[in-house]
């Protein structure tokens, strides 16, 4: 894991002192509320429906035990004993008081964390594949790149007042687990024909009101040219992006309006005029960062652990959890374990301080002191010996963290919706809870197989509904909540935006509708065909009919 | 309108003369009149130009050598285009004075300097609310940052120096 050096540490401390001073200037009237707003946003402080909300950056989703324990402490002291993991792998606290914020920022700085640029019209927390360093199909670990970008984008003098927020995601694998095509910039690490490492650069993805899939503007950017190229992209966006309408200000709209070709041309022209080497990080700096992400000291193990096999044979619940929640590790004898924060009936992504401490202990004892947060709002122990899996699972069971549903129909992504969010047009958490209850049966979930349901409480799409296999969008229609169902969205490299299935539904009809959709799939699927493949093969029609049946079903 | 630079409040020696006809030795003309002002500048007046933040660099480039000051308008503190224009002008070799004119806030002072500005011109009411001392304090809030090519103090060079010293 990356560790702060003296420079990083001072930078973060100075930032806290700066925020204290900004709060003081707001209170004495030097700054108006309007002027203070972007300053507080860039320190992660939102004003929400009931209170302030603080968003803590978890860069590329990587945490140590010590950091998670500190989050547990903050949750206890300043929230109501819990925190909430978001789809951008941040942690949110929903109830802090503004005057406590500088103190919380100090507590975070104590463990090399911050809230810098988790909000506001600037470059946001950089995300990456949560199986970085674990996946066998990886060309290179994306985290050193993400850390380099984190540093470069922190308080960038030129790019802190962009037209709108700007999100960057990095993957190092052929398989995209970071939804890079739904980001303002998506970077995919790859090797060219000569075997050199570089990036495919995609620009202009995004969800929200106008969902767009990112377009490739550079098929291969040599690795060392990254920062200068990013500077060119951001400069073009800063100058050309629309500022007349906040809903049209994202780079996706610019790319869409002038076309990817013209956008590429502008970027390449700007880039050609730059003195790249003076902007890019020097190789020693890149190597310095990369060294922090060197593989941990794995033991040499047999690919199959007999203790693990025996435990599975003797305990069905464990075997089920293992078959659903484990991801293969590139090192023999190890596995990555997904810990689901999607217990039936609870808010997706919520985690109590007590649970955070359990997770921290497990990471320390069994996973080289490392945890990952996923964009699906779950936690990963990335490097667990198979021999230890049973002990880990037992500890999870005791902490109510052993739901065996990673990637299944009850592993639902949902935004805060009307329960917390001032922009919401409908509730989303209760819909997620009702669906989870409807599909609670473990065997049935496994029979259905991989299926992502994603729920947003308004068109801003924080719950990623556009890229859910089944997306649910909560709207308001003449004073009533109305839920629109989309089908066929995909968050991987085959990224696709889901299509609308028909008219909106009342909240209480949503579980029936989803059940009918799932039944259509079960009836028509071939052998092992996953839900999303079946939808592609069958088209929307049979599912539309199922939705119609829900609408006209007798009450 | 009050003016300040990294040393504090500053006298404004430049006279704003949109069409360039004012009888003064240092004038800032509107962008639309810059060509005629330069062409008719027989008596060696110093000429600056005020530009909006939508001007394209290519249009300005041919005149850069003769212009001594470029004043870039910030219509609102949240509109960061001026930062990029300043950077582009410096990248293009502009050596004259760069002025940011508009309702910036003290917390943007360091950014402005890093992007190549020399001075800030503030609306009166604005400067009253945010006195010069606040600007001089805010500008030092963060002593080193992570970007190459934006001002002198950067962490990357500091790290390199530390490495060279065997730390
Ligand atoms: C509760 C307060 C929140 C508010 C007021 C809020 C507001 C917004 C708005 C206005 C947008 C649309 C921006 C745009 O399209 O330009 C947006 C997008 C987004 N938000 Fe939130 N959000 C909130 C919470 C969350 C949470 C808790 C998550 C994670 C679970 C989240 C994740 C996202 C993501 C991933 C996007 C879409 C990114 C994209 O458009 O490309 N937000 N949010
Ligand atoms: S999608 Fe809408 S309701 Fe949900 S968190 Fe975002 S802004 Fe709020």
XYZ file of C-alpha atoms in Angstrom, chain A:
555
model
C 0.000 0.000 0.000
C 1.042 3.558 -0.591
C 2.423 5.324 2.477
C 2.739 9.079 2.848
C 6.214 10.521 2.903
C 6.978 13.782 4.728
C 5.721 15.799 1.754
C 2.351 14.051 1.480
C 1.890 14.327 5.226
C 2.597 18.048 5.303
C 0.370 18.641 2.286
C -2.630 17.023 3.977
C -2.009 18.835 7.294
C -1.745 22.171 5.526
C -4.974 21.413 3.758
C -6.755 20.881 7.071
C -5.377 24.146 8.452
C -6.490 25.867 5.269
C -10.033 24.559 5.715
C -10.110 25.741 9.356
C -9.164 29.184 8.107
C -11.823 29.039 5.400
C -14.497 28.132 7.948
C -13.346 31.062 10.103
C -13.543 33.444 7.148
C -17.019 32.182 6.353
C -18.106 32.787 9.944
C -16.691 36.340 10.054
C -18.366 37.189 6.743
C -15.233 37.560 4.603
C -16.558 34.785 2.424
C -20.163 34.659 1.307
C -22.079 31.372 1.473
C -21.740 31.186 -2.316
C -17.991 31.635 -2.166
C -17.602 29.178 0.697
C -19.624 26.456 -0.984
C -17.029 25.210 -3.483
C -14.395 25.355 -0.749
C -16.383 23.109 1.556
C -17.364 20.801 -1.297
C -13.713 20.321 -2.225
C -13.199 19.126 1.316
C -16.030 16.636 1.000
C -18.667 18.554 2.968
C -22.157 18.426 1.453
C -25.320 19.940 2.805
C -28.003 17.271 2.706
C -31.672 16.784 3.488
C -31.298 16.502 7.256
C -27.726 17.525 7.936
C -24.228 17.856 6.574
C -22.611 14.854 5.005
C -18.885 14.166 4.848
C -17.358 12.145 2.049
C -13.980 10.606 2.778
C -11.723 9.628 -0.124
C -10.576 6.042 -0.271
C -8.213 6.344 -3.234
C -8.697 3.419 -5.614
C -10.590 1.685 -2.825
C -7.541 0.488 -0.895
C -7.510 0.636 2.921
C -5.354 -0.658 5.746
C -6.667 -2.027 9.042
C -5.502 1.074 10.860
C -7.360 3.323 8.456
C -10.568 1.341 8.717
C -10.357 1.443 12.529
C -10.075 5.205 12.336
C -13.195 5.310 10.151
C -14.910 3.156 12.777
C -13.918 5.660 15.452
C -15.177 8.603 13.390
C -18.442 6.770 12.758
C -18.869 6.301 16.473
C -17.834 9.755 17.577
C -19.388 11.901 14.890
C -22.016 9.774 13.151
C -24.462 7.272 14.596
C -22.113 4.350 14.877
C -21.839 3.545 11.213
C -20.563 4.633 7.831
C -21.627 4.101 4.261
C -19.511 2.903 1.344
C -20.414 4.565 -1.949
C -20.247 3.409 -5.560
C -17.117 5.526 -6.006
C -15.444 3.595 -3.212
C -15.594 6.494 -0.806
C -16.986 6.428 2.702
C -19.765 8.763 3.641
C -20.830 9.897 7.069
C -24.329 11.288 7.150
C -24.568 13.222 10.391
C -21.419 15.247 11.185
C -21.699 18.856 12.380
C -19.875 21.496 10.344
C -17.862 22.661 13.333
C -16.588 19.118 13.900
C -15.343 18.734 10.344
C -11.814 20.158 10.791
C -11.354 17.799 13.735
C -12.486 14.839 11.658
C -10.089 15.899 8.908
C -7.280 15.871 11.476
C -8.237 12.359 12.568
C -8.120 11.295 8.943
C -4.736 12.940 8.391
C -3.454 10.920 11.369
C -3.948 7.790 9.258
C -2.909 9.267 5.901
C -6.409 9.971 4.654
C -8.317 13.041 3.508
C -11.515 14.325 1.915
C -9.789 16.342 -0.784
C -11.810 16.693 -3.977
C -14.444 14.132 -3.078
C -16.932 16.675 -4.327
C -17.015 19.909 -6.324
C -16.160 20.780 -9.923
C -12.699 19.276 -9.915
C -10.936 15.985 -10.513
C -12.485 13.510 -8.080
C -11.175 10.502 -6.238
C -9.570 8.129 -8.746
C -10.993 4.612 -8.766
C -9.499 1.322 -9.924
C -10.205 -2.373 -10.242
C -10.866 -3.781 -6.751
C -9.049 -6.974 -7.722
C -5.876 -5.072 -8.621
C -2.834 -7.195 -7.891
C -5.073 -10.257 -7.537
C -6.565 -10.937 -10.957
C -4.752 -13.366 -13.209
C -5.651 -11.419 -16.357
C -3.852 -8.290 -15.196
C -1.296 -6.606 -17.487
C -0.142 -4.292 -14.717
C -1.456 -3.226 -11.325
C -3.567 -0.092 -11.949
C -2.990 1.346 -8.472
C 0.405 3.005 -9.049
C -1.169 4.833 -11.982
C -4.160 5.785 -9.851
C -1.884 7.043 -7.062
C 0.166 9.069 -9.531
C -3.046 10.661 -10.789
C -4.275 11.223 -7.232
C -1.173 13.250 -6.453
C -1.081 15.095 -9.756
C -4.768 16.038 -9.553
C -4.670 17.166 -5.904
C -5.137 20.936 -5.788
C -4.154 21.254 -9.426
C -3.906 25.035 -9.892
C -5.429 24.988 -13.354
C -8.116 22.346 -12.922
C -9.824 23.095 -9.630
C -12.562 25.231 -11.190
C -13.685 23.038 -14.070
C -17.105 23.322 -15.712
C -18.219 20.262 -13.725
C -16.902 17.305 -11.748
C -14.401 15.034 -13.437
C -13.974 11.347 -12.674
C -11.119 9.095 -13.707
C -10.983 5.298 -13.419
C -8.159 2.879 -14.223
C -8.117 -0.821 -14.969
C -5.109 -3.000 -15.624
C -7.025 -6.012 -16.881
C -8.741 -7.121 -20.024
C -11.817 -7.585 -17.868
C -13.138 -4.240 -16.713
C -14.235 -4.260 -13.093
C -13.959 -0.485 -12.639
C -16.739 0.658 -15.028
C -14.158 2.752 -16.859
C -16.438 3.484 -19.805
C -18.857 5.334 -17.534
C -16.164 7.801 -16.448
C -15.027 11.154 -17.787
C -11.703 9.487 -18.464
C -11.267 5.725 -18.478
C -7.736 4.334 -18.690
C -6.996 0.749 -19.643
C -3.449 -0.460 -19.205
C -2.319 -2.609 -22.106
C 0.717 -3.800 -23.990
C 1.413 -2.852 -27.611
C 2.866 -5.124 -30.279
C 6.381 -4.284 -29.100
C 5.501 -5.351 -25.593
C 5.592 -1.834 -24.155
C 3.127 -0.772 -21.507
C 0.733 2.076 -22.166
C -2.845 3.231 -21.858
C -5.935 3.159 -23.988
C -7.489 6.539 -23.221
C -11.279 6.809 -23.274
C -13.082 10.082 -22.738
C -16.645 11.236 -22.287
C -18.410 8.464 -20.458
C -20.860 9.228 -17.709
C -24.226 8.402 -16.293
C -26.558 11.011 -14.854
C -29.309 12.538 -16.992
C -27.568 11.847 -20.253
C -25.830 8.491 -20.028
C -22.919 8.062 -22.429
C -20.309 5.424 -23.075
C -16.757 6.770 -23.274
C -15.014 6.959 -26.678
C -11.422 5.979 -27.301
C -9.334 9.029 -28.223
C -5.926 7.352 -28.023
C -5.528 3.639 -28.679
C -2.055 3.562 -27.140
C -0.442 6.240 -25.016
C 3.071 5.325 -23.871
C 3.048 4.960 -20.111
C 5.456 7.765 -19.280
C 3.419 10.315 -21.258
C 0.367 10.047 -19.040
C 0.385 13.281 -17.047
C 1.135 15.595 -19.958
C -1.605 13.939 -21.978
C -4.077 14.275 -19.128
C -3.108 17.929 -18.858
C -3.980 18.398 -22.540
C -7.363 16.661 -22.145
C -8.245 18.666 -19.053
C -7.155 21.950 -20.640
C -9.349 21.378 -23.676
C -12.255 20.510 -21.393
C -11.648 23.474 -19.087
C -11.649 25.881 -22.036
C -14.299 24.310 -24.246
C -16.697 22.598 -21.850
C -20.073 24.262 -21.528
C -20.657 26.530 -18.563
C -24.052 27.871 -19.517
C -26.010 24.901 -18.205
C -24.856 22.675 -15.389
C -26.633 19.689 -16.906
C -24.619 20.049 -20.087
C -21.278 20.808 -18.498
C -19.744 17.345 -18.243
C -17.061 16.435 -20.775
C -19.380 13.766 -22.184
C -21.615 16.539 -23.571
C -18.654 18.328 -25.167
C -17.435 15.094 -26.761
C -20.969 14.380 -27.922
C -21.600 17.866 -29.335
C -18.354 18.369 -31.226
C -17.767 14.675 -31.902
C -15.006 12.387 -30.651
C -12.901 13.109 -33.729
C -12.882 16.868 -33.275
C -12.285 16.464 -29.555
C -9.331 14.188 -30.268
C -7.978 16.750 -32.709
C -8.133 19.534 -30.118
C -6.427 17.361 -27.518
C -3.678 16.251 -29.880
C -3.067 19.852 -31.003
C -2.761 21.010 -27.400
C -0.610 18.011 -26.564
C 1.730 18.626 -29.493
C 2.497 22.072 -28.106
C 3.385 20.853 -24.624
C 6.820 20.103 -23.300
C 5.904 16.603 -22.156
C 9.008 15.663 -20.195
C 8.719 18.793 -18.060
C 5.183 17.797 -17.021
C 5.401 14.021 -16.726
C 6.595 12.359 -13.563
C 10.184 11.232 -13.872
C 10.838 7.477 -13.977
C 12.275 7.464 -10.466
C 9.106 8.967 -9.091
C 6.996 6.401 -10.940
C 9.227 3.660 -9.564
C 9.013 5.112 -6.054
C 5.210 4.914 -6.132
C 5.132 1.488 -7.775
C 7.377 0.051 -5.062
C 4.621 0.571 -2.501
C 2.394 -1.770 -4.459
C 4.878 -4.607 -4.704
C 3.298 -8.004 -4.075
C 3.104 -8.973 -0.391
C 5.236 -11.843 0.893
C 3.020 -14.695 -0.264
C 3.807 -18.173 1.002
C 4.487 -20.956 -1.420
C 1.357 -23.043 -1.188
C -0.260 -25.954 -2.940
C -2.996 -24.820 -5.345
C -5.569 -26.806 -3.352
C -5.838 -26.727 0.406
C -7.146 -29.900 1.993
C -8.285 -28.041 5.123
C -10.403 -25.819 2.906
C -11.854 -28.756 0.958
C -12.696 -30.569 4.177
C -14.376 -27.513 5.687
C -16.500 -27.143 2.571
C -17.509 -30.772 2.645
C -18.500 -30.528 6.278
C -20.275 -27.187 6.260
C -22.799 -26.389 3.575
C -23.271 -22.734 4.469
C -19.524 -22.205 4.213
C -19.396 -24.077 0.921
C -22.159 -21.870 -0.445
C -20.435 -18.686 0.666
C -17.156 -19.916 -0.823
C -18.758 -20.763 -4.153
C -20.398 -17.343 -4.429
C -18.086 -14.829 -2.733
C -14.580 -15.969 -3.647
C -12.554 -14.695 -6.575
C -9.575 -16.688 -7.873
C -6.192 -15.351 -6.867
C -3.274 -15.400 -9.276
C -1.089 -16.876 -6.537
C -1.687 -20.593 -5.855
C -3.333 -21.356 -2.526
C -4.822 -17.894 -2.075
C -8.242 -16.393 -2.759
C -9.823 -12.950 -2.697
C -12.948 -12.892 -0.556
C -15.808 -10.479 -1.177
C -17.585 -9.477 1.999
C -21.081 -8.486 1.127
C -22.555 -5.394 2.729
C -25.915 -6.404 1.302
C -27.587 -8.210 4.135
C -31.206 -8.865 3.367
C -33.235 -5.956 4.699
C -30.393 -3.511 5.296
C -29.258 -0.423 3.400
C -26.676 -1.378 0.736
C -23.188 -0.234 1.664
C -23.914 0.503 5.326
C -21.420 -0.836 7.810
C -21.333 -0.386 11.584
C -18.261 0.675 13.498
C -18.191 -2.723 15.210
C -18.214 -4.445 11.822
C -15.445 -2.180 10.558
C -13.294 -3.305 13.468
C -13.975 -6.959 12.698
C -12.986 -6.352 9.078
C -9.839 -4.541 10.182
C -8.863 -7.432 12.454
C -9.442 -9.947 9.676
C -7.369 -7.923 7.229
C -4.529 -7.718 9.679
C -4.612 -11.354 10.571
C -5.387 -12.928 7.210
C -4.898 -10.523 4.316
C -1.555 -8.716 4.660
C -3.268 -5.770 6.334
C -5.172 -4.839 3.209
C -8.801 -4.251 2.306
C -10.496 -3.068 -0.855
C -13.773 -1.273 -1.288
C -15.685 -2.112 -4.466
C -17.885 0.087 -6.616
C -20.630 -2.410 -5.842
C -20.410 -1.166 -2.217
C -18.822 -4.314 -0.863
C -15.492 -4.994 0.844
C -12.770 -7.363 -0.343
C -10.083 -9.189 1.610
C -7.695 -9.507 -1.321
C -5.155 -12.092 -0.222
C -6.526 -14.846 2.025
C -4.890 -18.254 2.262
C -7.378 -20.998 1.437
C -6.327 -22.620 4.695
C -7.704 -19.600 6.542
C -10.956 -19.169 4.682
C -13.039 -21.153 7.136
C -11.778 -19.128 10.105
C -12.461 -15.909 8.197
C -15.963 -17.056 7.363
C -16.707 -17.965 10.972
C -15.667 -14.504 12.095
C -17.855 -12.991 9.388
C -20.834 -15.052 10.465
C -20.392 -13.810 14.027
C -20.341 -10.200 12.769
C -23.350 -10.670 10.487
C -21.172 -10.144 7.426
C -21.411 -13.523 5.756
C -24.152 -13.001 3.184
C -23.398 -15.309 0.283
C -24.667 -13.038 -2.448
C -21.730 -11.295 -4.163
C -22.776 -10.665 -7.766
C -26.193 -12.242 -7.234
C -29.620 -10.680 -7.483
C -29.654 -9.418 -3.865
C -26.233 -7.756 -4.235
C -28.050 -4.571 -5.141
C -26.481 -1.153 -5.660
C -28.705 1.643 -4.424
C -28.145 5.353 -3.898
C -29.338 7.088 -0.684
C -32.509 8.289 -2.393
C -35.292 10.116 -0.579
C -34.157 8.842 2.802
C -31.128 11.158 2.759
C -30.765 12.998 -0.498
C -32.162 16.467 -1.181
C -32.369 15.879 -4.926
C -34.262 12.604 -4.744
C -37.591 12.097 -6.435
C -38.209 8.692 -4.859
C -36.882 6.285 -2.257
C -34.316 3.741 -3.310
C -33.115 1.984 -0.158
C -36.578 0.598 0.730
C -36.933 -0.726 -2.824
C -33.595 -2.503 -2.480
C -34.723 -3.927 0.838
C -38.035 -5.174 -0.537
C -36.305 -6.831 -3.497
C -33.711 -8.458 -1.286
C -36.499 -9.861 0.868
C -38.366 -11.157 -2.157
C -35.292 -13.031 -3.394
C -33.902 -13.938 0.014
C -33.915 -17.684 -0.629
C -30.265 -18.679 -1.020
C -30.763 -21.561 -3.432
C -33.010 -19.502 -5.648
C -30.412 -16.736 -5.828
C -27.769 -19.204 -6.879
C -30.117 -20.732 -9.471
C -30.682 -17.304 -10.981
C -26.949 -16.639 -11.055
C -25.175 -13.401 -11.818
C -27.607 -10.517 -12.023
C -26.977 -6.894 -11.128
C -29.835 -4.714 -9.990
C -29.001 -1.023 -9.631
C -31.337 1.579 -8.202
C -31.242 5.392 -8.333
C -33.641 7.745 -6.582
C -33.579 10.343 -9.359
C -32.209 10.960 -12.840
C -28.774 11.872 -11.497
C -28.125 8.153 -11.505
C -25.858 7.832 -8.484
C -27.041 4.235 -8.202
C -25.737 3.460 -11.733
C -29.141 2.202 -12.871
C -28.224 2.784 -16.536
C -25.600 0.057 -16.402
C -27.547 -2.404 -14.254
C -28.648 -5.631 -15.928
C -31.896 -4.502 -14.399
C -31.996 -0.783 -13.650
C -34.590 0.872 -11.480
C -35.080 4.627 -11.595
C -37.305 6.278 -9.017
C -39.221 9.274 -10.316
C -42.134 11.324 -9.092
C -45.384 11.414 -10.984
C -48.177 13.648 -9.717
C -47.008 13.392 -6.134
C -46.418 9.643 -6.210
C -43.263 7.610 -6.554
C -43.030 5.897 -9.887
C -40.332 3.408 -10.790
C -39.031 2.945 -14.292
C -37.413 -0.371 -15.175
C -34.563 -0.614 -17.674
C -33.048 -3.799 -19.015
C -29.782 -4.799 -20.643
C -27.346 -2.345 -19.102
C -23.790 -3.538 -18.662
C -20.937 -2.054 -16.644
C -18.066 -4.050 -18.139
C -15.955 -3.473 -21.252
C -19.092 -4.400 -23.197
C -20.617 -1.341 -21.561
C -24.202 -0.694 -22.559
C -26.989 1.579 -21.388
C -30.148 -0.225 -20.386
C -33.355 0.318 -22.317
C -36.656 1.351 -20.860
C -39.139 -1.504 -20.538
C -42.317 0.520 -20.275
C -44.371 2.794 -18.034
C -43.442 3.437 -14.398
C -44.602 1.247 -11.539
C -45.791 1.954 -8.030
C -43.284 1.054 -5.302
C -45.242 -1.966 -4.104
C -45.354 -3.430 -7.633
C -41.604 -3.371 -8.199
C -40.820 -6.755 -6.588
C -43.564 -8.440 -8.657
C -42.283 -6.893 -11.849
C -38.716 -7.968 -11.189
C -39.879 -11.450 -10.319
C -41.766 -11.728 -13.600
C -38.721 -10.519 -15.518
C -36.567 -13.094 -13.784
C -39.160 -15.796 -14.529
C -39.006 -14.982 -18.249
C -35.256 -15.451 -18.072
C -35.479 -18.733 -16.170
C -37.988 -20.068 -18.664
C -35.983 -19.168 -21.767
C -32.362 -19.462 -20.751
C -30.073 -22.023 -22.324
C -27.989 -24.214 -20.043
C -25.553 -21.888 -18.237
C -26.535 -18.742 -20.044
C -26.248 -15.724 -17.715
C -29.118 -13.251 -17.440
C -27.435 -10.488 -19.445
C -26.602 -12.843 -22.333
C -30.154 -14.137 -22.414
C -31.496 -10.577 -22.543
C -29.224 -9.840 -25.496
C -30.359 -12.960 -27.294
C -34.062 -12.642 -26.563
C -34.437 -8.882 -26.980
C -36.710 -6.748 -24.862
C -40.061 -7.995 -26.131
C -40.745 -10.967 -23.833
C -39.718 -8.857 -20.846
C -41.960 -5.992 -21.901
C -44.859 -8.363 -21.951
C -43.982 -9.507 -18.439
C -43.988 -5.902 -17.270
C -47.357 -5.295 -18.869
C -48.697 -8.270 -16.978
C -47.565 -6.692 -13.714
C -49.303 -3.455 -14.611
C -52.541 -5.215 -15.337
C -52.378 -7.813 -12.621
C -55.428 -7.784 -10.352
C -54.606 -6.054 -7.072
